[in-house]
mmCIF file of C-alpha atoms in Angstrom:
data_model
loop_
_atom_site.group_PDB
_atom_site.id
_atom_site.type_symbol
_atom_site.label_atom_id
_atom_site.label_comp_id
_atom_site.label_asym_id
_atom_site.label_seq_id
_atom_site.Cartn_x
_atom_site.Cartn_y
_atom_site.Cartn_z
ATOM 1 C CA MET A 1 212.111 98.530 -82.328
ATOM 2 C CA ASN A 2 210.339 96.571 -79.598
ATOM 3 C CA THR A 3 213.050 95.150 -77.312
ATOM 4 C CA ASN A 4 210.738 93.866 -74.563
ATOM 5 C CA GLN A 5 208.910 90.648 -75.532
ATOM 6 C CA ASN A 6 206.006 91.529 -73.180
ATOM 7 C CA GLU A 7 205.301 94.905 -74.797
ATOM 8 C CA SER A 8 202.570 95.213 -77.377
ATOM 9 C CA PRO A 9 203.835 96.127 -80.843
ATOM 10 C CA PHE A 10 201.012 98.687 -80.906
ATOM 11 C CA GLY A 11 202.065 100.441 -77.699
ATOM 12 C CA GLU A 12 200.161 101.168 -74.519
ATOM 13 C CA VAL A 13 196.365 100.827 -74.508
ATOM 14 C CA ILE A 14 194.896 104.308 -74.287
ATOM 15 C CA TYR A 15 191.257 103.338 -73.721
ATOM 16 C CA SER A 16 189.277 100.105 -73.580
ATOM 17 C CA TYR A 17 185.595 99.316 -73.126
ATOM 18 C CA THR A 18 184.763 95.723 -72.242
ATOM 19 C CA ARG A 19 181.591 93.786 -72.912
ATOM 20 C CA LYS A 20 181.111 93.535 -69.137
ATOM 21 C CA GLN A 21 181.082 97.331 -69.006
ATOM 22 C CA ALA A 22 178.686 97.518 -71.951
ATOM 23 C CA ILE A 23 176.258 95.173 -70.190
ATOM 24 C CA ALA A 24 176.541 97.092 -66.922
ATOM 25 C CA ASP A 25 175.942 100.362 -68.794
ATOM 26 C CA GLY A 26 172.953 98.899 -70.646
ATOM 27 C CA VAL A 27 174.614 99.271 -74.061
ATOM 28 C CA GLN A 28 174.273 95.506 -74.656
ATOM 29 C CA VAL A 29 171.699 92.995 -73.419
ATOM 30 C CA GLU A 30 172.648 89.366 -72.762
ATOM 31 C CA VAL A 31 170.200 86.851 -74.245
ATOM 32 C CA THR A 32 172.313 83.701 -73.864
ATOM 33 C CA LYS A 33 169.629 81.653 -72.077
ATOM 34 C CA THR A 34 167.108 82.147 -74.876
ATOM 35 C CA ALA A 35 169.831 81.513 -77.476
ATOM 36 C CA GLN A 36 170.700 78.202 -75.808
ATOM 37 C CA GLU A 37 167.022 77.187 -75.878
ATOM 38 C CA ALA A 38 167.118 77.820 -79.649
ATOM 39 C CA GLY A 39 170.222 75.648 -80.059
ATOM 40 C CA ILE A 40 172.879 78.371 -80.221
ATOM 41 C CA LYS A 41 175.935 77.234 -78.268
ATOM 42 C CA PHE A 42 177.762 80.553 -77.897
ATOM 43 C CA PRO A 43 176.869 83.412 -75.548
ATOM 44 C CA MET A 44 174.622 85.901 -77.355
ATOM 45 C CA PHE A 45 174.027 89.618 -76.958
ATOM 46 C CA LEU A 46 171.827 92.278 -78.545
ATOM 47 C CA THR A 47 172.770 95.909 -78.792
ATOM 48 C CA ARG A 48 170.486 98.265 -76.888
ATOM 49 C CA ALA A 49 169.265 99.702 -80.214
ATOM 50 C CA VAL A 50 168.080 96.249 -81.382
ATOM 51 C CA PHE A 51 166.488 95.448 -78.032
ATOM 52 C CA ASP A 52 164.631 98.770 -77.790
ATOM 53 C CA ALA A 53 163.458 98.755 -81.422
ATOM 54 C CA PHE A 54 162.511 95.102 -81.886
ATOM 55 C CA VAL A 55 162.207 93.303 -78.512
ATOM 56 C CA ALA A 56 160.548 95.934 -76.327
ATOM 57 C CA VAL A 57 156.858 96.185 -77.240
ATOM 58 C CA PRO A 58 155.844 99.717 -78.238
ATOM 59 C CA ASP A 59 152.996 101.283 -76.241
ATOM 60 C CA GLY A 60 149.586 100.395 -77.606
ATOM 61 C CA VAL A 61 150.719 97.443 -79.723
ATOM 62 C CA THR A 62 148.470 94.459 -79.123
ATOM 63 C CA GLY A 63 149.187 90.751 -79.445
ATOM 64 C CA GLN A 64 152.933 91.096 -78.829
ATOM 65 C CA ASP A 65 155.204 90.254 -75.909
ATOM 66 C CA GLU A 66 158.941 90.626 -75.312
ATOM 67 C CA ALA A 67 159.562 86.887 -74.978
ATOM 68 C CA GLY A 68 158.039 86.166 -78.388
ATOM 69 C CA ARG A 69 159.796 89.065 -80.088
ATOM 70 C CA LEU A 70 163.133 88.019 -78.570
ATOM 71 C CA TRP A 71 162.556 84.431 -79.676
ATOM 72 C CA ASP A 72 161.960 85.628 -83.253
ATOM 73 C CA ILE A 73 165.315 87.437 -83.324
ATOM 74 C CA VAL A 74 167.208 84.539 -81.759
ATOM 75 C CA TRP A 75 165.555 81.933 -84.001
ATOM 76 C CA MET A 76 166.216 83.904 -87.178
ATOM 77 C CA THR A 77 169.816 84.431 -86.040
ATOM 78 C CA ARG A 78 170.127 80.660 -85.650
ATOM 79 C CA PHE A 79 168.707 80.215 -89.147
ATOM 80 C CA GLY A 80 171.241 82.742 -90.489
ATOM 81 C CA ILE A 81 174.072 80.877 -88.755
ATOM 82 C CA LEU A 82 172.973 77.585 -90.308
ATOM 83 C CA ARG A 83 172.931 79.163 -93.786
ATOM 84 C CA ALA A 84 176.258 81.015 -93.386
ATOM 85 C CA SER A 85 179.451 79.959 -95.113
ATOM 86 C CA PRO A 86 182.046 78.247 -92.900
ATOM 87 C CA GLY A 87 184.381 80.771 -91.278
ATOM 88 C CA CYS A 88 181.992 83.667 -91.822
ATOM 89 C CA ASP A 89 181.971 86.046 -88.837
ATOM 90 C CA ARG A 90 179.302 88.529 -90.042
ATOM 91 C CA ILE A 91 175.896 87.352 -91.250
ATOM 92 C CA PRO A 92 172.630 89.026 -92.222
ATOM 93 C CA VAL A 93 169.547 88.354 -90.095
ATOM 94 C CA ALA A 94 166.138 89.183 -91.558
ATOM 95 C CA LEU A 95 162.758 88.911 -89.853
ATOM 96 C CA TYR A 96 159.348 90.527 -89.785
ATOM 97 C CA VAL A 97 158.480 92.701 -86.774
ATOM 98 C CA ARG A 98 155.202 94.426 -85.981
ATOM 99 C CA ASN A 99 155.781 97.715 -84.150
ATOM 100 C CA ASP A 100 152.242 99.002 -84.654
ATOM 101 C CA ASN A 101 148.804 97.447 -85.007
ATOM 102 C CA ARG A 102 149.167 97.071 -88.768
ATOM 103 C CA ALA A 103 151.191 94.625 -90.849
ATOM 104 C CA ALA A 104 154.663 93.459 -89.802
ATOM 105 C CA ARG A 105 157.614 94.990 -91.646
ATOM 106 C CA LEU A 106 160.857 93.395 -92.767
ATOM 107 C CA VAL A 107 163.788 94.201 -90.475
ATOM 108 C CA LYS A 108 167.408 93.533 -91.409
ATOM 109 C CA LEU A 109 170.036 93.079 -88.711
ATOM 110 C CA ILE A 110 173.640 91.889 -88.578
ATOM 111 C CA ALA A 111 175.021 89.115 -86.356
ATOM 112 C CA THR A 112 178.749 89.031 -85.714
ATOM 113 C CA CYS A 113 180.904 86.436 -84.013
ATOM 114 C CA GLY A 114 183.942 87.537 -82.049
ATOM 115 C CA PRO A 115 185.585 87.197 -78.652
ATOM 116 C CA LEU A 116 183.341 87.251 -75.595
ATOM 117 C CA ASP A 117 185.454 89.990 -74.036
ATOM 118 C CA MET A 118 188.933 91.474 -74.092
ATOM 119 C CA ASP A 119 190.207 88.934 -71.584
ATOM 120 C CA ASP A 120 188.070 85.991 -72.773
ATOM 121 C CA PRO A 121 188.594 84.799 -76.359
ATOM 122 C CA GLN A 122 185.721 82.280 -76.397
ATOM 123 C CA PRO A 123 183.279 83.012 -79.254
ATOM 124 C CA ALA A 124 180.205 85.156 -78.679
ATOM 125 C CA ILE A 125 177.477 86.457 -80.993
ATOM 126 C CA THR A 126 176.330 90.065 -81.088
ATOM 127 C CA VAL A 127 173.228 91.086 -83.011
ATOM 128 C CA MET A 128 173.196 94.724 -84.073
ATOM 129 C CA MET A 129 171.650 97.232 -86.439
ATOM 130 C CA PRO A 130 173.308 97.331 -89.866
ATOM 131 C CA ASP A 131 174.845 100.740 -89.118
ATOM 132 C CA GLU A 132 176.306 99.690 -85.757
ATOM 133 C CA ASP A 133 179.794 98.245 -85.479
#
């Protein structure tokens, strides 16, 4: 039984990895400024997998730039937020992305809302691949 009110009922933390560390390590990319321009009020982040696959322009692809590709993800995330049920913390985000010089293909991502960091409970949005968590 837990006799100390300051002790966690789960015991001592063995390992933690903060969002600040993830950003510093390049595991997440902050896109809050662009999100605010699109009308999203919370800080917003992309996983490195999303950024590399759908924001970075592949070599040889014409008519694309990172700013436009990022805007597409942020705007479609905003659209997903507007369509989501109240209280929902995990929403689908779908958009078309062209990663070659042929037709764009449908891409499905997931946006989650959770605490900004371990020591900061304000809401933040993270956009990730469907198999990331």
